[in-house]
Amino acid sequence: MTDETQRPTGPNSTPDLPTQYAPAEVEGPLYERWVERGYFEADAKSEKPPYTIVIPPPNVTGVLHLGHAFEHTLIDALTRRKRMQGYESLWQPGMDHAGIATQNVVERELAKEGKSRHDLGREAFVERVWEWKAESGGRIAGQMRRLGAGVAWSRDRFTMDEGLSRAVQTVFKRMFDDGLIYRAERIINWCPRCLTAISDIEVDYQDDDGELVSMKYGEGDDTVVVATTRAETMLGDTAVAVHPDDERYTHLIGKRIGLPLTDRTIPVVADTHVDPEFGTGAVKVTPAHDPNDFAIGQRHDLESIEVLDERGVITVHGPFEGLDRFEARSAIVAALRAEGRIVAEKRPYVHSVGHCSRCRTTLEPRLSLQWWVKVETLALAAGDAVRDGRVDIHPAELSQRYFDWVDNLNDWCISRQLWWGHRIPVWHGPNGETVCVGPDEQPPTGEGWTQDTDVLDTWFSSGLWPFSTMGWPERTPDLERFYPNSVLVTGYDLMFFWVARMMMFGLYAMDGEVPFRTIAFHGMVRDEFGKKMSKSFGNTVDPLDWMDKYGSDALRFTLARGANPGTDVPIGEDWVQASRNFANKIWNATRFALMNGATVEGELPPAEQLSATDRWILSRLNTVVAEVDAYYEDYQFAKLADSLYHFAWDEVFDWYVELSKTTFFAGGDAAKVSARVLGEVLDVTLRLLHPVVPFVTDTLWTTLTGRESVVIADWPVDSGFRDAGAEAEIESLQRVITEVRRFRSDQGLQPGQKVPARLDLSGTRLAAHEAAIRQLLRLQPEGDGFSATATLPVAGATVTLDLSGTIDVAAEHKRLTKDLGAAEKEKAQAEGKLGNEAFLAKAPDNVVEKIRARLAKAEDDIVRLKNQISGLPPVR
């Protein structure tokens, strides 16, 4: 693709680049240009192979946080690369309606007006939420633009828009008709603040300081002691359970004993669920307020008595009626104590307590009539799809965690007692009739018919995301073209919330077709010390602040460089600053190249016309292309970013550019060849870097090549060119320069200080590099009166320096000898530990690796120091 702004490049062209890179001036306009030109859109009619990723839909209430920025960087890198490789690359955007979170936000707004949703009524409240969504929702979309997210904005979807609502109703109807959705009274997690059921996976467990109270039921020989952390629920006890083989209670099984503080008696039942070794071996049974007790109640046909209402308030008649659950707890313990029923009290008693993931309220197990998905066959299919290889999980070690979940999945409670969400499409009749209505069906009418008041769990609609966003249930061109998705990129924390749901729904609704071929799990972003980011810890970061300060590319590169599959990602501001420096390095090196005529015009000269330096960098370039491709295919973002960083900074900018300066300064045909090679290297390097750092690379690449945009450029291909001889030659050259530089530094010489030197390069392949060696090391030719005061043998060459008058030879001998002794001591200590079998058997692998690294460094230091000492003149 060409552009009317294409311009020639070459030795006579003037670089159209400011002296400094200013991300704030570049990023916004450049992103809008990409969008206007339609680079991120995808055409279902295209003959290119499809590549599809759906965005894990952020909540409509949300703003961009570092977790979003991290995930979006990885997805953007994948889709940009595939687009450059010639795929019809689709990154599907959208938002989740986030039932509980959104309803809470709007309810808080109403509270400021002194109103509640009940003051408005359901219909008016839902209208109010849509108004809020239109005004305030989707802020994250603008922030995604700041990050450079290459999503197909024309396809933006919302989990409650018309098309997705149709998909939700269709799936519900089919599953209802197939007997996979049913209504039943079960124990669920209930939030007294949000006033709705909460899914098991939306429960956050934390250790709370509570109390363990042991209390006595019955009288005389019929006494049983039970313990509880929720004394208030004893008002709803309908049995005491013991193990059938527990001889302590054999005489009580089948009898009824008195329940304190009430006028009821309850039976003692035998149940193998009871652990006779735990506590007293007897447990109170409250079927309406505990899942295990509910199961015991079902087995023994016990009555379920609810004693707490939806707000956690005591409802049974008596002195405790109307008390909040925590107030009632203290009051009931006091009343039992007054009757002499308290046997023991332990405070504080630290135990795990479930909290609402949305509002942090302590949850209450509660018997409730809810809608459920029967998951047995669905979960089996979701497990088999991974086991038989239709879906790959990266990293592979997380597969077992996935199996542990889907193989033991309980039926899923899908109803929520909210007003904002997908209304359950079921109508109840005056005589107990139940009718489920599909999207093209008319609901029953007439007196007494009402729609179910509950809405669906948010994860129900987001579980349809891979195909509902493509127009299902219609067999649309998009669905035919872009389904199944190529890969799902998401955090391991969503394995149960979202991934398993999508697997079950996709296999069910799409006739056994998986929703995606690969699941690439990433970790969580943490602070630089590895601590979880939390407002309560005071260590959260607004990614926009870092993007404002250092540029979006800097943040993206930092996040990608920490992205090892499935593991958490530490990040600190210093690292973002270092990535900003990398962007500046790319900018400055490209400006230098352009000022020296770097070009992409014309074919590369044949190898025989290239210098060893040129052949070396082209050989290394192709190796890096192959490395980066392999890392992308394995979702090794950290490794590919690190490979590109060191190649670009160390090899291209620090070595090739520096080594080429001599050629450029000399001019002539050799300079033209190097200019073409440098142009080639920069062209490929910028294209390799583009998916991770898109803004700076597009700006530089278009200036270098005069072409439209690197976004639509071809992805580099390994040409197969390798030159081991050139690589070995330049490695020797690097060793000479590095060693002499280190020696100069050790002697306290200034970097620009010139020193007379004699170079003996005979027997090596370095003779052609003498000019570069002298220029880079600030070495003057030897003149009259040259005094060989230091000789450095390195890489087969010998560098003899005249340091007379610049160093104190005796002091330098003393310093180097002391350093040599320290290095030899370090080596001996490391060898001693590594030779100790007992130590190796007990020490962690990372400790052993550190000691091996210390040994290797000590050995290198010994060689270096001995060479430096031998290079000094004798002390007189």
mmCIF file of N, CA and C in Angstrom, residues 224-321:
data_model
loop_
_atom_site.group_PDB
_atom_site.id
_atom_site.type_symbol
_atom_site.label_atom_id
_atom_site.label_comp_id
_atom_site.label_asym_id
_atom_site.label_seq_id
_atom_site.Cartn_x
_atom_site.Cartn_y
_atom_site.Cartn_z
ATOM 1 N N VAL A 224 -25.921 -32.610 75.080
ATOM 2 C CA VAL A 224 -24.942 -32.609 73.982
ATOM 3 C C VAL A 224 -24.326 -31.218 73.907
ATOM 4 N N VAL A 225 -23.001 -31.177 73.751
ATOM 5 C CA VAL A 225 -22.312 -29.892 73.596
ATOM 6 C C VAL A 225 -21.948 -29.699 72.121
ATOM 7 N N VAL A 226 -22.339 -28.545 71.568
ATOM 8 C CA VAL A 226 -22.010 -28.208 70.180
ATOM 9 C C VAL A 226 -21.280 -26.863 70.173
ATOM 10 N N ALA A 227 -20.512 -26.607 69.114
ATOM 11 C CA ALA A 227 -19.761 -25.355 69.006
ATOM 12 C C ALA A 227 -20.121 -24.663 67.702
ATOM 13 N N THR A 228 -20.073 -23.339 67.726
ATOM 14 C CA THR A 228 -20.416 -22.575 66.526
ATOM 15 C C THR A 228 -19.749 -21.215 66.549
ATOM 16 N N THR A 229 -19.522 -20.665 65.354
ATOM 17 C CA THR A 229 -19.048 -19.281 65.233
ATOM 18 C C THR A 229 -20.210 -18.347 64.915
ATOM 19 N N ARG A 230 -21.395 -18.921 64.686
ATOM 20 C CA ARG A 230 -22.575 -18.125 64.335
ATOM 21 C C ARG A 230 -23.703 -18.499 65.287
ATOM 22 N N ALA A 231 -23.588 -18.054 66.527
ATOM 23 C CA ALA A 231 -24.549 -18.462 67.553
ATOM 24 C C ALA A 231 -25.975 -18.079 67.194
ATOM 25 N N GLU A 232 -26.147 -16.986 66.429
ATOM 26 C CA GLU A 232 -27.499 -16.531 66.109
ATOM 27 C C GLU A 232 -28.289 -17.553 65.299
ATOM 28 N N THR A 233 -27.591 -18.448 64.582
ATOM 29 C CA THR A 233 -28.318 -19.414 63.754
ATOM 30 C C THR A 233 -28.907 -20.554 64.571
ATOM 31 N N MET A 234 -28.557 -20.662 65.868
ATOM 32 C CA MET A 234 -29.098 -21.757 66.669
ATOM 33 C C MET A 234 -30.619 -21.671 66.786
ATOM 34 N N LEU A 235 -31.151 -20.485 66.572
ATOM 35 C CA LEU A 235 -32.609 -20.336 66.615
ATOM 36 C C LEU A 235 -33.280 -21.118 65.495
ATOM 37 N N GLY A 236 -32.517 -21.446 64.433
ATOM 38 C CA GLY A 236 -33.066 -22.208 63.315
ATOM 39 C C GLY A 236 -32.612 -23.649 63.287
ATOM 40 N N ASP A 237 -31.958 -24.124 64.366
ATOM 41 C CA ASP A 237 -31.524 -25.521 64.407
ATOM 42 C C ASP A 237 -32.731 -26.446 64.356
ATOM 43 N N THR A 238 -32.610 -27.520 63.603
ATOM 44 C CA THR A 238 -33.688 -28.524 63.570
ATOM 45 C C THR A 238 -33.171 -29.921 63.877
ATOM 46 N N ALA A 239 -31.892 -30.036 64.264
ATOM 47 C CA ALA A 239 -31.337 -31.332 64.673
ATOM 48 C C ALA A 239 -29.943 -31.119 65.252
ATOM 49 N N VAL A 240 -29.450 -32.162 65.930
ATOM 50 C CA VAL A 240 -28.044 -32.302 66.267
ATOM 51 C C VAL A 240 -27.592 -33.586 65.588
ATOM 52 N N ALA A 241 -26.432 -33.535 64.902
ATOM 53 C CA ALA A 241 -25.942 -34.704 64.175
ATOM 54 C C ALA A 241 -24.688 -35.257 64.828
ATOM 55 N N VAL A 242 -24.593 -36.581 64.868
ATOM 56 C CA VAL A 242 -23.418 -37.283 65.395
ATOM 57 C C VAL A 242 -23.068 -38.402 64.434
ATOM 58 N N HIS A 243 -21.871 -38.925 64.541
ATOM 59 C CA HIS A 243 -21.493 -40.042 63.682
ATOM 60 C C HIS A 243 -22.152 -41.315 64.196
ATOM 61 N N PRO A 244 -22.646 -42.147 63.288
ATOM 62 C CA PRO A 244 -23.366 -43.356 63.748
ATOM 63 C C PRO A 244 -22.517 -44.314 64.581
ATOM 64 N N ASP A 245 -21.175 -44.249 64.424
ATOM 65 C CA ASP A 245 -20.318 -45.173 65.163
ATOM 66 C C ASP A 245 -19.729 -44.557 66.427
ATOM 67 N N ASP A 246 -20.135 -43.350 66.745
ATOM 68 C CA ASP A 246 -19.600 -42.666 67.926
ATOM 69 C C ASP A 246 -20.342 -43.175 69.165
ATOM 70 N N GLU A 247 -19.646 -44.001 69.973
ATOM 71 C CA GLU A 247 -20.280 -44.658 71.133
ATOM 72 C C GLU A 247 -20.753 -43.659 72.180
ATOM 73 N N ARG A 248 -20.203 -42.463 72.191
ATOM 74 C CA ARG A 248 -20.607 -41.474 73.189
ATOM 75 C C ARG A 248 -22.070 -41.071 73.020
ATOM 76 N N TYR A 249 -22.565 -41.183 71.797
ATOM 77 C CA TYR A 249 -23.898 -40.655 71.525
ATOM 78 C C TYR A 249 -24.888 -41.721 71.034
ATOM 79 N N THR A 250 -24.467 -42.988 71.078
ATOM 80 C CA THR A 250 -25.357 -44.044 70.577
ATOM 81 C C THR A 250 -26.714 -44.014 71.272
ATOM 82 N N HIS A 251 -26.713 -43.740 72.582
ATOM 83 C CA HIS A 251 -27.967 -43.764 73.348
ATOM 84 C C HIS A 251 -28.896 -42.602 72.994
ATOM 85 N N LEU A 252 -28.327 -41.574 72.303
ATOM 86 C CA LEU A 252 -29.141 -40.400 71.982
ATOM 87 C C LEU A 252 -29.742 -40.446 70.584
ATOM 88 N N ILE A 253 -29.164 -41.272 69.694
ATOM 89 C CA ILE A 253 -29.631 -41.288 68.309
ATOM 90 C C ILE A 253 -31.107 -41.669 68.261
ATOM 91 N N GLY A 254 -31.865 -40.802 67.617
ATOM 92 C CA GLY A 254 -33.303 -41.024 67.506
ATOM 93 C C GLY A 254 -34.116 -40.305 68.562
ATOM 94 N N LYS A 255 -33.460 -39.843 69.619
ATOM 95 C CA LYS A 255 -34.174 -39.107 70.662
ATOM 96 C C LYS A 255 -34.329 -37.632 70.277
ATOM 97 N N ARG A 256 -35.206 -36.937 70.979
ATOM 98 C CA ARG A 256 -35.378 -35.496 70.818
ATOM 99 C C ARG A 256 -34.886 -34.818 72.085
ATOM 100 N N ILE A 257 -34.162 -33.706 71.907
ATOM 101 C CA ILE A 257 -33.650 -32.947 73.049
ATOM 102 C C ILE A 257 -34.110 -31.503 72.937
ATOM 103 N N GLY A 258 -34.093 -30.807 74.057
ATOM 104 C CA GLY A 258 -34.565 -29.440 74.065
ATOM 105 C C GLY A 258 -33.578 -28.478 73.422
ATOM 106 N N LEU A 259 -34.111 -27.536 72.616
ATOM 107 C CA LEU A 259 -33.297 -26.492 72.006
ATOM 108 C C LEU A 259 -33.388 -25.245 72.879
ATOM 109 N N PRO A 260 -32.267 -24.794 73.462
ATOM 110 C CA PRO A 260 -32.309 -23.636 74.371
ATOM 111 C C PRO A 260 -32.932 -22.405 73.727
ATOM 112 N N LEU A 261 -33.501 -21.551 74.587
ATOM 113 C CA LEU A 261 -34.077 -20.261 74.205
ATOM 114 C C LEU A 261 -35.321 -20.403 73.331
ATOM 115 N N THR A 262 -35.781 -21.605 73.098
ATOM 116 C CA THR A 262 -36.997 -21.824 72.304
ATOM 117 C C THR A 262 -37.867 -22.826 73.045
ATOM 118 N N ASP A 263 -39.074 -23.036 72.543
ATOM 119 C CA ASP A 263 -39.956 -24.041 73.123
ATOM 120 C C ASP A 263 -39.982 -25.290 72.253
ATOM 121 N N ARG A 264 -38.911 -25.491 71.448
ATOM 122 C CA ARG A 264 -38.880 -26.624 70.538
ATOM 123 C C ARG A 264 -37.940 -27.720 71.034
ATOM 124 N N THR A 265 -38.220 -28.935 70.587
ATOM 125 C CA THR A 265 -37.262 -30.030 70.739
ATOM 126 C C THR A 265 -36.792 -30.432 69.358
ATOM 127 N N ILE A 266 -35.560 -30.928 69.272
ATOM 128 C CA ILE A 266 -34.991 -31.324 67.975
ATOM 129 C C ILE A 266 -34.403 -32.726 68.090
ATOM 130 N N PRO A 267 -34.392 -33.492 66.993
ATOM 131 C CA PRO A 267 -33.885 -34.870 67.059
ATOM 132 C C PRO A 267 -32.353 -34.914 67.003
ATOM 133 N N VAL A 268 -31.806 -36.001 67.495
ATOM 134 C CA VAL A 268 -30.386 -36.325 67.307
ATOM 135 C C VAL A 268 -30.324 -37.346 66.186
ATOM 136 N N VAL A 269 -29.638 -37.017 65.105
ATOM 137 C CA VAL A 269 -29.577 -37.896 63.932
ATOM 138 C C VAL A 269 -28.158 -38.401 63.735
ATOM 139 N N ALA A 270 -28.041 -39.553 63.118
ATOM 140 C CA ALA A 270 -26.730 -40.150 62.825
ATOM 141 C C ALA A 270 -26.391 -39.893 61.372
ATOM 142 N N ASP A 271 -25.206 -39.315 61.137
ATOM 143 C CA ASP A 271 -24.813 -38.984 59.767
ATOM 144 C C ASP A 271 -23.312 -39.142 59.619
ATOM 145 N N THR A 272 -22.890 -39.851 58.585
ATOM 146 C CA THR A 272 -21.457 -40.115 58.390
ATOM 147 C C THR A 272 -20.675 -38.864 58.020
ATOM 148 N N HIS A 273 -21.355 -37.772 57.697
ATOM 149 C CA HIS A 273 -20.667 -36.511 57.394
ATOM 150 C C HIS A 273 -19.947 -35.963 58.623
ATOM 151 N N VAL A 274 -20.419 -36.312 59.804
ATOM 152 C CA VAL A 274 -19.861 -35.769 61.044
ATOM 153 C C VAL A 274 -18.526 -36.435 61.341
ATOM 154 N N ASP A 275 -17.538 -35.621 61.669
ATOM 155 C CA ASP A 275 -16.217 -36.128 62.048
ATOM 156 C C ASP A 275 -16.180 -36.305 63.560
ATOM 157 N N PRO A 276 -16.144 -37.548 64.057
ATOM 158 C CA PRO A 276 -16.168 -37.752 65.517
ATOM 159 C C PRO A 276 -14.909 -37.254 66.220
ATOM 160 N N GLU A 277 -13.832 -37.017 65.432
ATOM 161 C CA GLU A 277 -12.580 -36.558 66.035
ATOM 162 C C GLU A 277 -12.526 -35.044 66.171
ATOM 163 N N PHE A 278 -13.475 -34.334 65.547
ATOM 164 C CA PHE A 278 -13.434 -32.877 65.567
ATOM 165 C C PHE A 278 -14.339 -32.347 66.671
ATOM 166 N N GLY A 279 -13.767 -31.530 67.544
ATOM 167 C CA GLY A 279 -14.548 -30.937 68.635
ATOM 168 C C GLY A 279 -15.158 -31.997 69.523
ATOM 169 N N THR A 280 -16.445 -31.821 69.809
ATOM 170 C CA THR A 280 -17.142 -32.785 70.667
ATOM 171 C C THR A 280 -17.691 -33.957 69.882
ATOM 172 N N GLY A 281 -17.571 -33.914 68.567
ATOM 173 C CA GLY A 281 -18.134 -34.982 67.753
ATOM 174 C C GLY A 281 -19.606 -34.816 67.489
ATOM 175 N N ALA A 282 -20.191 -33.712 67.948
ATOM 176 C CA ALA A 282 -21.605 -33.411 67.706
ATOM 177 C C ALA A 282 -21.707 -32.033 67.059
ATOM 178 N N VAL A 283 -22.597 -31.891 66.076
ATOM 179 C CA VAL A 283 -22.749 -30.613 65.390
ATOM 180 C C VAL A 283 -24.214 -30.220 65.363
ATOM 181 N N LYS A 284 -24.456 -28.920 65.500
ATOM 182 C CA LYS A 284 -25.801 -28.382 65.339
ATOM 183 C C LYS A 284 -26.153 -28.358 63.859
ATOM 184 N N VAL A 285 -27.396 -28.564 63.523
ATOM 185 C CA VAL A 285 -27.824 -28.624 62.130
ATOM 186 C C VAL A 285 -28.866 -27.532 61.883
ATOM 187 N N THR A 286 -28.474 -26.575 60.990
ATOM 188 C CA THR A 286 -29.360 -25.462 60.627
ATOM 189 C C THR A 286 -29.551 -25.502 59.114
ATOM 190 N N PRO A 287 -30.458 -26.304 58.596
ATOM 191 C CA PRO A 287 -30.564 -26.523 57.142
ATOM 192 C C PRO A 287 -30.798 -25.260 56.326
ATOM 193 N N ALA A 288 -31.420 -24.240 56.901
ATOM 194 C CA ALA A 288 -31.728 -23.052 56.120
ATOM 195 C C ALA A 288 -30.574 -22.060 56.044
ATOM 196 N N HIS A 289 -29.486 -22.327 56.796
ATOM 197 C CA HIS A 289 -28.419 -21.317 56.872
ATOM 198 C C HIS A 289 -27.004 -21.899 56.793
ATOM 199 N N ASP A 290 -26.865 -23.107 56.267
ATOM 200 C CA ASP A 290 -25.534 -23.688 56.093
ATOM 201 C C ASP A 290 -25.611 -24.761 55.018
ATOM 202 N N PRO A 291 -24.678 -24.744 54.040
ATOM 203 C CA PRO A 291 -24.778 -25.715 52.937
ATOM 204 C C PRO A 291 -24.601 -27.159 53.385
ATOM 205 N N ASN A 292 -23.672 -27.422 54.309
ATOM 206 C CA ASN A 292 -23.484 -28.783 54.794
ATOM 207 C C ASN A 292 -24.707 -29.245 55.592
ATOM 208 N N ASP A 293 -25.235 -28.319 56.407
ATOM 209 C CA ASP A 293 -26.433 -28.659 57.184
ATOM 210 C C ASP A 293 -27.630 -28.892 56.269
ATOM 211 N N PHE A 294 -27.692 -28.145 55.168
ATOM 212 C CA PHE A 294 -28.785 -28.346 54.208
ATOM 213 C C PHE A 294 -28.736 -29.766 53.654
ATOM 214 N N ALA A 295 -27.520 -30.236 53.326
ATOM 215 C CA ALA A 295 -27.369 -31.598 52.800
ATOM 216 C C ALA A 295 -27.790 -32.632 53.849
ATOM 217 N N ILE A 296 -27.413 -32.408 55.114
ATOM 218 C CA ILE A 296 -27.839 -33.320 56.190
ATOM 219 C C ILE A 296 -29.361 -33.291 56.303
ATOM 220 N N GLY A 297 -29.921 -32.093 56.229
ATOM 221 C CA GLY A 297 -31.373 -31.962 56.310
ATOM 222 C C GLY A 297 -32.079 -32.721 55.205
ATOM 223 N N GLN A 298 -31.501 -32.682 53.982
ATOM 224 C CA GLN A 298 -32.106 -33.408 52.873
ATOM 225 C C GLN A 298 -32.065 -34.912 53.124
ATOM 226 N N ARG A 299 -30.954 -35.385 53.682
ATOM 227 C CA ARG A 299 -30.819 -36.822 53.914
ATOM 228 C C ARG A 299 -31.760 -37.318 55.010
ATOM 229 N N HIS A 300 -32.069 -36.442 55.967
ATOM 230 C CA HIS A 300 -32.871 -36.878 57.122
ATOM 231 C C HIS A 300 -34.251 -36.239 57.152
ATOM 232 N N ASP A 301 -34.629 -35.605 56.042
ATOM 233 C CA ASP A 301 -35.964 -35.011 55.924
ATOM 234 C C ASP A 301 -36.256 -34.047 57.069
ATOM 235 N N LEU A 302 -35.278 -33.165 57.335
ATOM 236 C CA LEU A 302 -35.435 -32.197 58.421
ATOM 237 C C LEU A 302 -36.127 -30.937 57.921
ATOM 238 N N GLU A 303 -36.777 -30.261 58.821
ATOM 239 C CA GLU A 303 -37.403 -28.989 58.499
ATOM 240 C C GLU A 303 -36.333 -27.909 58.347
ATOM 241 N N SER A 304 -36.570 -26.978 57.412
ATOM 242 C CA SER A 304 -35.677 -25.824 57.247
ATOM 243 C C SER A 304 -36.390 -24.589 57.772
ATOM 244 N N ILE A 305 -35.826 -23.988 58.809
ATOM 245 C CA ILE A 305 -36.435 -22.817 59.418
ATOM 246 C C ILE A 305 -35.535 -21.610 59.178
ATOM 247 N N GLU A 306 -36.030 -20.621 58.433
ATOM 248 C CA GLU A 306 -35.260 -19.408 58.180
ATOM 249 C C GLU A 306 -35.418 -18.457 59.360
ATOM 250 N N VAL A 307 -34.301 -18.002 59.903
ATOM 251 C CA VAL A 307 -34.348 -17.096 61.056
ATOM 252 C C VAL A 307 -33.720 -15.740 60.745
ATOM 253 N N LEU A 308 -33.186 -15.586 59.518
ATOM 254 C CA LEU A 308 -32.587 -14.319 59.092
ATOM 255 C C LEU A 308 -33.229 -13.894 57.785
ATOM 256 N N ASP A 309 -33.569 -12.617 57.662
ATOM 257 C CA ASP A 309 -34.152 -12.156 56.411
ATOM 258 C C ASP A 309 -33.052 -11.725 55.446
ATOM 259 N N GLU A 310 -33.455 -11.120 54.323
ATOM 260 C CA GLU A 310 -32.501 -10.784 53.277
ATOM 261 C C GLU A 310 -31.469 -9.750 53.703
ATOM 262 N N ARG A 311 -31.770 -8.997 54.763
ATOM 263 C CA ARG A 311 -30.825 -7.990 55.258
ATOM 264 C C ARG A 311 -30.032 -8.476 56.466
ATOM 265 N N GLY A 312 -30.170 -9.757 56.810
ATOM 266 C CA GLY A 312 -29.441 -10.302 57.940
ATOM 267 C C GLY A 312 -30.053 -9.939 59.281
ATOM 268 N N VAL A 313 -31.369 -9.764 59.311
ATOM 269 C CA VAL A 313 -32.087 -9.398 60.535
ATOM 270 C C VAL A 313 -32.886 -10.599 61.028
ATOM 271 N N ILE A 314 -32.881 -10.832 62.365
ATOM 272 C CA ILE A 314 -33.593 -11.957 62.954
ATOM 273 C C ILE A 314 -35.097 -11.788 62.733
ATOM 274 N N THR A 315 -35.738 -12.865 62.276
ATOM 275 C CA THR A 315 -37.171 -12.794 61.948
ATOM 276 C C THR A 315 -38.047 -13.625 62.874
ATOM 277 N N VAL A 316 -37.466 -14.538 63.648
ATOM 278 C CA VAL A 316 -38.304 -15.410 64.489
ATOM 279 C C VAL A 316 -38.863 -14.612 65.658
ATOM 280 N N HIS A 317 -40.034 -15.005 66.100
ATOM 281 C CA HIS A 317 -40.670 -14.302 67.213
ATOM 282 C C HIS A 317 -39.865 -14.524 68.481
ATOM 283 N N GLY A 318 -39.851 -13.554 69.330
ATOM 284 C CA GLY A 318 -39.137 -13.663 70.579
ATOM 285 C C GLY A 318 -38.322 -12.423 70.849
ATOM 286 N N PRO A 319 -37.502 -12.455 71.885
ATOM 287 C CA PRO A 319 -36.766 -11.246 72.297
ATOM 288 C C PRO A 319 -35.704 -10.801 71.304
ATOM 289 N N PHE A 320 -35.345 -11.677 70.341
ATOM 290 C CA PHE A 320 -34.258 -11.319 69.423
ATOM 291 C C PHE A 320 -34.782 -10.826 68.075
ATOM 292 N N GLU A 321 -36.071 -10.871 67.883
ATOM 293 C CA GLU A 321 -36.650 -10.457 66.614
ATOM 294 C C GLU A 321 -36.309 -8.991 66.323
#
